[in-house]
């Protein structure tokens, strides 16, 4: 589904999973600064939107999600995961309830599988699950933004900003009134700075929540049973996730960024040393320079100097070993 904002001056389309919206509008660092000072907005209309209605919706979702949502107050934002039976992350949902409907935006391309799973778990519960991607677009306003929020718009507000669930046919007019669009590359640069993991970027087929620091923000440790809870409880009690998320400052003298999947090794062992992890997302930040998120083995020393491919990298701890 192609965004009408791709027709704006300077818009360069994103590729891969983010296809359908702009990667940037001609000036990556200006767009990052606009988000950082609260004057920009991001078109996230390629993300999937799911709505759950019915009087049992919160109690029902509570049984399926990693988060405590049975008494979620209207207007309070949260996030949650759906895990496999072995505790591996399958879906990430960014939620808000407006009093009659629970809204969630999810990664592009995951709606069909998510709804398929939810439909299979309805049983006798009075709920309806609807794919609203076709008529609802997600727009992100950064923290501190004073941009207009149209009356009646569902808003998901967090410490990082506000996600608007905007009627898709109002997106173009909203952009004309708001101005200062920023592309996905600017949004991703701030996400990496904020150490926020993203499904499909920081996750693979065996990722568990503890590795990414999603415990506390997307996983409630005192709620009742849900699929994959046994793994969460075991790792929580033993304290030994196999990998951990780190933030990397990359050597700024390199022309090219080491891309996702680039192998990480211990610098003292040289380029032929043992592999201890890999880059998940790398970006150019307007203040920090080239930075990245990466997954490394749990037992890698927190002060170890690393090599991402041929690029020197200094790590900051995100998830404690």
mmCIF file of N, CA, C and O in Angstrom, residues 182-218:
data_model
loop_
_atom_site.group_PDB
_atom_site.id
_atom_site.type_symbol
_atom_site.label_atom_id
_atom_site.label_comp_id
_atom_site.label_asym_id
_atom_site.label_seq_id
_atom_site.Cartn_x
_atom_site.Cartn_y
_atom_site.Cartn_z
ATOM 1 N N UNK A 182 9.436 13.686 8.104
ATOM 2 C CA UNK A 182 10.724 13.000 8.254
ATOM 3 C C UNK A 182 10.539 11.561 7.801
ATOM 4 O O UNK A 182 9.498 10.945 8.031
ATOM 5 N N UNK A 183 11.545 11.022 7.168
ATOM 6 C CA UNK A 183 11.446 9.683 6.627
ATOM 7 C C UNK A 183 11.800 8.594 7.629
ATOM 8 O O UNK A 183 12.187 8.856 8.772
ATOM 9 N N UNK A 184 11.693 7.346 7.156
ATOM 10 C CA UNK A 184 11.962 6.189 8.005
ATOM 11 C C UNK A 184 13.401 6.149 8.499
ATOM 12 O O UNK A 184 13.669 5.692 9.619
ATOM 13 N N UNK A 185 14.352 6.641 7.702
ATOM 14 C CA UNK A 185 15.745 6.603 8.138
ATOM 15 C C UNK A 185 15.961 7.491 9.362
ATOM 16 O O UNK A 185 16.724 7.132 10.272
ATOM 17 N N UNK A 186 15.310 8.633 9.398
ATOM 18 C CA UNK A 186 15.414 9.505 10.574
ATOM 19 C C UNK A 186 14.764 8.861 11.787
ATOM 20 O O UNK A 186 15.307 8.891 12.904
ATOM 21 N N UNK A 187 13.598 8.269 11.579
ATOM 22 C CA UNK A 187 12.887 7.583 12.664
ATOM 23 C C UNK A 187 13.737 6.432 13.208
ATOM 24 O O UNK A 187 13.857 6.246 14.428
ATOM 25 N N UNK A 188 14.352 5.653 12.311
ATOM 26 C CA UNK A 188 15.180 4.530 12.727
ATOM 27 C C UNK A 188 16.417 4.994 13.480
ATOM 28 O O UNK A 188 16.854 4.339 14.431
ATOM 29 N N UNK A 189 16.997 6.119 13.066
ATOM 30 C CA UNK A 189 18.173 6.625 13.767
ATOM 31 C C UNK A 189 17.847 6.949 15.221
ATOM 32 O O UNK A 189 18.625 6.631 16.138
ATOM 33 N N UNK A 190 16.690 7.550 15.465
ATOM 34 C CA UNK A 190 16.302 7.868 16.842
ATOM 35 C C UNK A 190 15.909 6.603 17.598
ATOM 36 O O UNK A 190 16.144 6.494 18.804
ATOM 37 N N UNK A 191 15.316 5.643 16.905
ATOM 38 C CA UNK A 191 14.987 4.364 17.557
ATOM 39 C C UNK A 191 16.255 3.672 18.052
ATOM 40 O O UNK A 191 16.294 3.167 19.184
ATOM 41 N N UNK A 192 17.282 3.653 17.221
ATOM 42 C CA UNK A 192 18.538 3.033 17.627
ATOM 43 C C UNK A 192 19.149 3.795 18.802
ATOM 44 O O UNK A 192 19.616 3.189 19.773
ATOM 45 N N UNK A 193 19.132 5.122 18.734
ATOM 46 C CA UNK A 193 19.642 5.931 19.847
ATOM 47 C C UNK A 193 18.914 5.595 21.148
ATOM 48 O O UNK A 193 19.528 5.571 22.234
ATOM 49 N N UNK A 194 17.616 5.327 21.063
ATOM 50 C CA UNK A 194 16.797 5.032 22.237
ATOM 51 C C UNK A 194 16.858 3.566 22.659
ATOM 52 O O UNK A 194 16.190 3.167 23.607
ATOM 53 N N UNK A 195 17.657 2.771 21.942
ATOM 54 C CA UNK A 195 17.869 1.351 22.272
ATOM 55 C C UNK A 195 16.584 0.540 22.177
ATOM 56 O O UNK A 195 16.415 -0.443 22.910
ATOM 57 N N UNK A 196 15.681 0.915 21.270
ATOM 58 C CA UNK A 196 14.404 0.219 21.172
ATOM 59 C C UNK A 196 14.472 -0.864 20.104
ATOM 60 O O UNK A 196 14.718 -0.583 18.934
ATOM 61 N N UNK A 197 14.245 -2.120 20.481
ATOM 62 C CA UNK A 197 14.285 -3.204 19.501
ATOM 63 C C UNK A 197 13.080 -3.173 18.574
ATOM 64 O O UNK A 197 12.028 -2.618 18.909
ATOM 65 N N UNK A 198 13.241 -3.779 17.405
ATOM 66 C CA UNK A 198 12.166 -3.861 16.423
ATOM 67 C C UNK A 198 12.053 -5.289 15.918
ATOM 68 O O UNK A 198 13.064 -5.914 15.569
ATOM 69 N N UNK A 199 10.841 -5.795 15.882
ATOM 70 C CA UNK A 199 10.596 -7.144 15.387
ATOM 71 C C UNK A 199 11.092 -7.272 13.951
ATOM 72 O O UNK A 199 10.827 -6.412 13.110
ATOM 73 N N UNK A 200 11.821 -8.352 13.689
ATOM 74 C CA UNK A 200 12.339 -8.579 12.356
ATOM 75 C C UNK A 200 13.668 -7.906 12.097
ATOM 76 O O UNK A 200 14.346 -8.212 11.112
ATOM 77 N N UNK A 201 14.068 -7.003 12.957
ATOM 78 C CA UNK A 201 15.360 -6.335 12.863
ATOM 79 C C UNK A 201 16.268 -6.857 13.986
ATOM 80 O O UNK A 201 17.322 -7.413 13.716
ATOM 81 N N UNK A 202 15.842 -6.667 15.220
ATOM 82 C CA UNK A 202 16.600 -7.200 16.360
ATOM 83 C C UNK A 202 16.187 -8.627 16.707
ATOM 84 O O UNK A 202 16.728 -9.202 17.639
ATOM 85 N N UNK A 203 15.227 -9.200 16.021
ATOM 86 C CA UNK A 203 14.783 -10.558 16.321
ATOM 87 C C UNK A 203 15.077 -11.503 15.167
ATOM 88 O O UNK A 203 15.133 -11.100 14.011
ATOM 89 N N UNK A 204 15.266 -12.766 15.515
ATOM 90 C CA UNK A 204 15.291 -13.837 14.537
ATOM 91 C C UNK A 204 14.402 -14.958 15.059
ATOM 92 O O UNK A 204 13.624 -14.752 16.004
ATOM 93 N N UNK A 205 14.499 -16.146 14.476
ATOM 94 C CA UNK A 205 13.570 -17.217 14.807
ATOM 95 C C UNK A 205 13.742 -17.760 16.224
ATOM 96 O O UNK A 205 12.881 -18.487 16.714
ATOM 97 N N UNK A 206 14.832 -17.388 16.909
ATOM 98 C CA UNK A 206 15.057 -17.925 18.252
ATOM 99 C C UNK A 206 15.178 -16.851 19.332
ATOM 100 O O UNK A 206 15.563 -17.153 20.468
ATOM 101 N N UNK A 207 14.819 -15.620 19.021
ATOM 102 C CA UNK A 207 14.942 -14.532 19.996
ATOM 103 C C UNK A 207 13.921 -14.680 21.115
ATOM 104 O O UNK A 207 12.741 -14.946 20.873
ATOM 105 N N UNK A 208 14.372 -14.475 22.343
ATOM 106 C CA UNK A 208 13.484 -14.457 23.499
ATOM 107 C C UNK A 208 13.483 -13.049 24.098
ATOM 108 O O UNK A 208 14.428 -12.276 23.896
ATOM 109 N N UNK A 209 12.428 -12.677 24.843
ATOM 110 C CA UNK A 209 12.291 -11.285 25.303
ATOM 111 C C UNK A 209 13.450 -10.763 26.142
ATOM 112 O O UNK A 209 13.825 -9.593 26.026
ATOM 113 N N UNK A 210 14.044 -11.616 26.989
ATOM 114 C CA UNK A 210 15.120 -11.151 27.864
ATOM 115 C C UNK A 210 16.320 -10.629 27.082
ATOM 116 O O UNK A 210 17.037 -9.737 27.559
ATOM 117 N N UNK A 211 16.563 -11.165 25.899
ATOM 118 C CA UNK A 211 17.741 -10.774 25.137
ATOM 119 C C UNK A 211 17.685 -9.318 24.693
ATOM 120 O O UNK A 211 18.722 -8.683 24.485
ATOM 121 N N UNK A 212 16.475 -8.786 24.535
ATOM 122 C CA UNK A 212 16.307 -7.453 23.965
ATOM 123 C C UNK A 212 15.880 -6.399 24.981
ATOM 124 O O UNK A 212 15.651 -5.254 24.617
ATOM 125 N N UNK A 213 15.735 -6.795 26.236
ATOM 126 C CA UNK A 213 15.285 -5.831 27.230
ATOM 127 C C UNK A 213 13.799 -5.562 27.170
ATOM 128 O O UNK A 213 13.330 -4.513 27.647
ATOM 129 N N UNK A 214 13.022 -6.462 26.568
ATOM 130 C CA UNK A 214 11.578 -6.283 26.484
ATOM 131 C C UNK A 214 10.874 -6.691 27.788
ATOM 132 O O UNK A 214 9.672 -6.525 27.913
ATOM 133 N N UNK A 215 11.637 -7.217 28.739
ATOM 134 C CA UNK A 215 11.058 -7.513 30.044
ATOM 135 C C UNK A 215 10.752 -6.183 30.732
ATOM 136 O O UNK A 215 11.597 -5.302 30.830
ATOM 137 N N UNK A 216 9.548 -6.038 31.225
ATOM 138 C CA UNK A 216 9.158 -4.795 31.890
ATOM 139 C C UNK A 216 8.379 -3.877 30.983
ATOM 140 O O UNK A 216 7.388 -3.284 31.412
ATOM 141 N N UNK A 217 8.797 -3.723 29.725
ATOM 142 C CA UNK A 217 8.053 -2.855 28.812
ATOM 143 C C UNK A 217 6.994 -3.627 28.038
ATOM 144 O O UNK A 217 5.924 -3.098 27.763
ATOM 145 N N UNK A 218 7.289 -4.878 27.674
ATOM 146 C CA UNK A 218 6.343 -5.665 26.883
ATOM 147 C C UNK A 218 5.963 -6.976 27.547
ATOM 148 O O UNK A 218 5.073 -7.673 27.062
#
